[in-house]
Amino acid sequence: MKPINEYILKTPLTIDDVLILHSGDKVLLNGEVYCARDATHRRMIADIKSELEVPFPLMNSTFYYAGPSPAPPGKIIGSVGPTTSSRMDQFLEYFLQMGLRATIGKGERSPEIKKLFEKYSSVYFITCGGAAAYLSSFVVRSDLLGYEDLGAQALIRLWVRDFPLLVAYDCYGGDLFESGKIHHRRINLIE
């Protein structure tokens, strides 16, 4: 069994960052990630097609499939857990063509989607589902960027420090779910 490597990476991720990663690797991510769910994806695509500018650079960006809850008093953000990634599969290639480098969510995705990560030298990370309050402790800043009318699906930029991730699909066709690593032994995201 291939050993699991651990990396500390900073966004924006480059192709070189992605090329070192293999399914099962642990990553502590630092920098900016953009919370975007299905309604957000639809709105961004409509804006781009209408030649409106998206409020952040898509090239080498990272999408976090999450809808943060409102911040309680004295906190930066409320709970910020991942949502099921397969709901965003219909939009993925559009954003990969525009330079999206990584996505973060939970759950398996289709074989066709796995091939897109290979084709576009991109990566799919997973993080702890069911640990949304804990994950908020890795957020050091939160900015509303747009689509406030979408509520929990508004476009939000999170600044994260040592955000714990596992590489689920790498750009070589590696699959954490298929390999059995995720089912046959416990992988600690946080030590």
CSV table of C-alpha atoms in Angstrom, one decimal:
chain,number,residue,atom,x,y,z
A,1,MET,CA,0.0,0.0,0.0
A,2,LYS,CA,1.4,3.4,-1.0
A,3,PRO,CA,2.2,5.6,2.0
A,4,ILE,CA,0.1,8.6,2.8
A,5,ASN,CA,1.9,11.9,2.4
A,6,GLU,CA,1.1,15.1,4.2
A,7,TYR,CA,1.3,18.5,2.7
A,8,ILE,CA,0.7,22.1,3.8
A,9,LEU,CA,-0.5,24.1,0.7
A,10,LYS,CA,-1.5,27.6,0.1
A,11,THR,CA,-4.1,28.9,-2.4
A,12,PRO,CA,-4.2,29.7,-5.2
A,13,LEU,CA,-3.1,26.2,-6.0
A,14,THR,CA,-1.0,25.8,-9.1
A,15,ILE,CA,-0.8,22.8,-11.4
A,16,ASP,CA,2.6,22.0,-9.7
A,17,ASP,CA,0.8,21.8,-6.4
A,18,VAL,CA,-1.8,19.4,-7.8
A,19,LEU,CA,0.8,17.2,-9.5
A,20,ILE,CA,2.4,16.2,-6.2
A,21,LEU,CA,-0.9,15.0,-4.7
A,22,HIS,CA,-2.2,11.4,-4.7
A,23,SER,CA,-5.4,10.0,-3.4
A,24,GLY,CA,-5.3,9.4,0.3
A,25,ASP,CA,-2.8,12.2,0.9
A,26,LYS,CA,-3.5,14.6,3.8
A,27,VAL,CA,-3.5,18.4,3.2
A,28,LEU,CA,-3.6,21.3,5.5
A,29,LEU,CA,-4.9,24.2,3.3
A,30,ASN,CA,-4.2,27.8,3.8
A,31,GLY,CA,-5.5,30.9,2.0
A,32,GLU,CA,-8.7,31.7,0.2
A,33,VAL,CA,-11.5,29.3,-0.7
A,34,TYR,CA,-14.9,30.2,-2.2
A,35,CYS,CA,-18.1,28.7,-0.9
A,36,ALA,CA,-20.2,27.9,-3.9
A,37,ARG,CA,-23.2,25.5,-4.1
A,38,ASP,CA,-25.6,24.7,-6.9
A,39,ALA,CA,-27.5,28.0,-6.9
A,40,THR,CA,-24.3,29.9,-6.7
A,41,HIS,CA,-22.9,28.0,-9.7
A,42,ARG,CA,-25.9,28.7,-11.7
A,43,ARG,CA,-25.7,32.5,-10.9
A,44,MET,CA,-22.0,32.7,-11.7
A,45,ILE,CA,-22.5,30.9,-15.1
A,46,ALA,CA,-25.3,33.3,-16.0
A,47,ASP,CA,-23.2,36.3,-15.0
A,48,ILE,CA,-20.2,35.0,-17.0
A,49,LYS,CA,-22.4,34.4,-20.1
A,50,SER,CA,-23.8,37.9,-19.7
A,51,GLU,CA,-20.2,39.2,-19.7
A,52,LEU,CA,-20.4,40.3,-16.1
A,53,GLU,CA,-17.3,39.9,-13.9
A,54,VAL,CA,-17.1,37.3,-11.2
A,55,PRO,CA,-15.8,38.9,-8.0
A,56,PHE,CA,-12.7,36.7,-7.7
A,57,PRO,CA,-10.2,35.2,-10.1
A,58,LEU,CA,-11.3,31.7,-11.3
A,59,MET,CA,-7.8,30.7,-12.5
A,60,ASN,CA,-6.3,28.3,-9.9
A,61,SER,CA,-9.2,28.9,-7.5
A,62,THR,CA,-10.7,26.4,-5.0
A,63,PHE,CA,-14.4,25.9,-4.5
A,64,TYR,CA,-15.7,24.7,-1.2
A,65,TYR,CA,-19.1,23.1,-1.5
A,66,ALA,CA,-20.6,24.6,1.7
A,67,GLY,CA,-23.2,27.0,2.9
A,68,PRO,CA,-21.9,28.6,6.1
A,69,SER,CA,-24.4,29.4,8.8
A,70,PRO,CA,-24.6,32.9,10.2
A,71,ALA,CA,-21.8,33.9,12.7
A,72,PRO,CA,-22.8,33.8,16.3
A,73,PRO,CA,-21.8,36.8,18.4
A,74,GLY,CA,-18.1,37.1,18.7
A,75,LYS,CA,-17.4,34.5,16.0
A,76,ILE,CA,-16.0,34.8,12.5
A,77,ILE,CA,-18.5,32.4,11.0
A,78,GLY,CA,-21.1,29.8,12.0
A,79,SER,CA,-20.9,26.1,11.1
A,80,VAL,CA,-19.3,25.5,7.8
A,81,GLY,CA,-19.5,21.8,6.8
A,82,PRO,CA,-19.2,20.3,3.4
A,83,THR,CA,-22.3,19.5,1.3
A,84,THR,CA,-22.7,16.5,-1.1
A,85,SER,CA,-20.4,17.3,-4.0
A,86,SER,CA,-22.3,15.3,-6.7
A,87,ARG,CA,-24.9,18.0,-6.7
A,88,MET,CA,-22.3,20.3,-8.4
A,89,ASP,CA,-21.2,17.8,-11.0
A,90,GLN,CA,-23.3,19.3,-13.7
A,91,PHE,CA,-21.3,22.5,-13.4
A,92,LEU,CA,-17.8,21.2,-12.8
A,93,GLU,CA,-16.4,21.1,-16.4
A,94,TYR,CA,-17.5,24.6,-17.1
A,95,PHE,CA,-15.5,25.9,-14.2
A,96,LEU,CA,-12.5,23.6,-14.8
A,97,GLN,CA,-12.3,25.0,-18.3
A,98,MET,CA,-12.0,28.5,-16.7
A,99,GLY,CA,-9.1,27.4,-14.5
A,100,LEU,CA,-10.7,26.0,-11.3
A,101,ARG,CA,-8.0,23.9,-9.7
A,102,ALA,CA,-9.7,22.2,-6.7
A,103,THR,CA,-13.0,21.4,-5.1
A,104,ILE,CA,-13.8,20.5,-1.5
A,105,GLY,CA,-16.8,18.6,-0.4
A,106,LYS,CA,-18.0,15.2,0.7
A,107,GLY,CA,-18.9,12.0,-0.9
A,108,GLU,CA,-18.1,10.0,-4.1
A,109,ARG,CA,-18.6,11.4,-7.6
A,110,SER,CA,-19.2,9.7,-10.9
A,111,PRO,CA,-16.5,8.0,-13.1
A,112,GLU,CA,-17.0,10.8,-15.7
A,113,ILE,CA,-16.3,13.4,-13.1
A,114,LYS,CA,-13.1,11.6,-12.0
A,115,LYS,CA,-11.9,11.8,-15.6
A,116,LEU,CA,-12.4,15.5,-15.6
A,117,PHE,CA,-9.9,15.9,-12.8
A,118,GLU,CA,-7.4,14.1,-14.9
A,119,LYS,CA,-8.2,16.0,-18.1
A,120,TYR,CA,-7.8,19.4,-16.4
A,121,SER,CA,-5.1,18.6,-13.9
A,122,SER,CA,-7.3,19.3,-10.9
A,123,VAL,CA,-8.0,17.7,-7.6
A,124,TYR,CA,-11.0,16.8,-5.4
A,125,PHE,CA,-10.6,17.1,-1.7
A,126,ILE,CA,-13.0,15.8,1.0
A,127,THR,CA,-13.3,17.0,4.6
A,128,CYS,CA,-15.2,15.9,7.7
A,129,GLY,CA,-18.9,15.7,7.1
A,130,GLY,CA,-20.8,16.1,10.4
A,131,ALA,CA,-18.0,18.3,11.9
A,132,ALA,CA,-19.3,21.7,10.7
A,133,ALA,CA,-18.9,23.6,14.0
A,134,TYR,CA,-15.3,22.2,14.4
A,135,LEU,CA,-14.4,23.1,10.8
A,136,SER,CA,-15.3,26.7,11.5
A,137,SER,CA,-12.4,26.9,13.9
A,138,PHE,CA,-10.1,26.9,10.9
A,139,VAL,CA,-11.7,29.9,9.3
A,140,VAL,CA,-9.8,33.2,10.1
A,141,ARG,CA,-11.9,35.5,8.0
A,142,SER,CA,-15.1,35.5,6.0
A,143,ASP,CA,-16.3,37.9,3.3
A,144,LEU,CA,-19.6,38.1,1.5
A,145,LEU,CA,-18.7,38.5,-2.2
A,146,GLY,CA,-22.1,38.4,-3.9
A,147,TYR,CA,-25.6,36.9,-4.4
A,148,GLU,CA,-26.7,37.8,-0.8
A,149,ASP,CA,-30.3,37.0,-1.9
A,150,LEU,CA,-29.3,33.3,-2.1
A,151,GLY,CA,-29.0,33.1,1.7
A,152,ALA,CA,-27.0,30.1,2.7
A,153,GLN,CA,-25.9,29.8,-0.9
A,154,ALA,CA,-24.5,33.3,-1.2
A,155,LEU,CA,-21.0,33.5,-2.7
A,156,ILE,CA,-18.6,33.7,0.3
A,157,ARG,CA,-14.8,33.9,0.5
A,158,LEU,CA,-13.3,32.1,3.4
A,159,TRP,CA,-9.7,32.6,4.6
A,160,VAL,CA,-8.6,29.3,6.1
A,161,ARG,CA,-5.6,28.3,8.2
A,162,ASP,CA,-4.6,24.6,8.2
A,163,PHE,CA,-8.0,23.5,7.0
A,164,PRO,CA,-7.9,19.6,7.1
A,165,LEU,CA,-8.5,17.8,3.9
A,166,LEU,CA,-7.9,14.4,2.2
A,167,VAL,CA,-7.2,14.0,-1.5
A,168,ALA,CA,-10.2,11.9,-2.7
A,169,TYR,CA,-9.5,12.1,-6.5
A,170,ASP,CA,-6.1,13.1,-7.9
A,171,CYS,CA,-5.2,14.1,-11.4
A,172,TYR,CA,-3.8,10.6,-12.2
A,173,GLY,CA,-7.1,8.7,-11.8
A,174,GLY,CA,-6.5,7.8,-8.1
A,175,ASP,CA,-9.6,7.3,-6.1
A,176,LEU,CA,-9.6,7.2,-2.3
A,177,PHE,CA,-13.0,5.5,-2.2
A,178,GLU,CA,-12.1,2.9,-4.8
A,179,SER,CA,-8.8,2.1,-3.2
A,180,GLY,CA,-10.5,1.1,0.0
A,181,LYS,CA,-8.3,3.3,2.1
A,182,ILE,CA,-11.3,5.2,3.4
A,183,HIS,CA,-13.3,2.1,4.3
A,184,HIS,CA,-10.7,-0.4,5.6
A,185,ARG,CA,-8.8,1.8,8.0
A,186,ARG,CA,-9.4,5.0,9.8
A,187,ILE,CA,-7.7,8.0,8.4
A,188,ASN,CA,-7.4,10.9,10.8
A,189,LEU,CA,-7.8,14.3,9.2
A,190,ILE,CA,-6.8,16.0,12.3
A,191,GLU,CA,-4.1,14.8,14.7
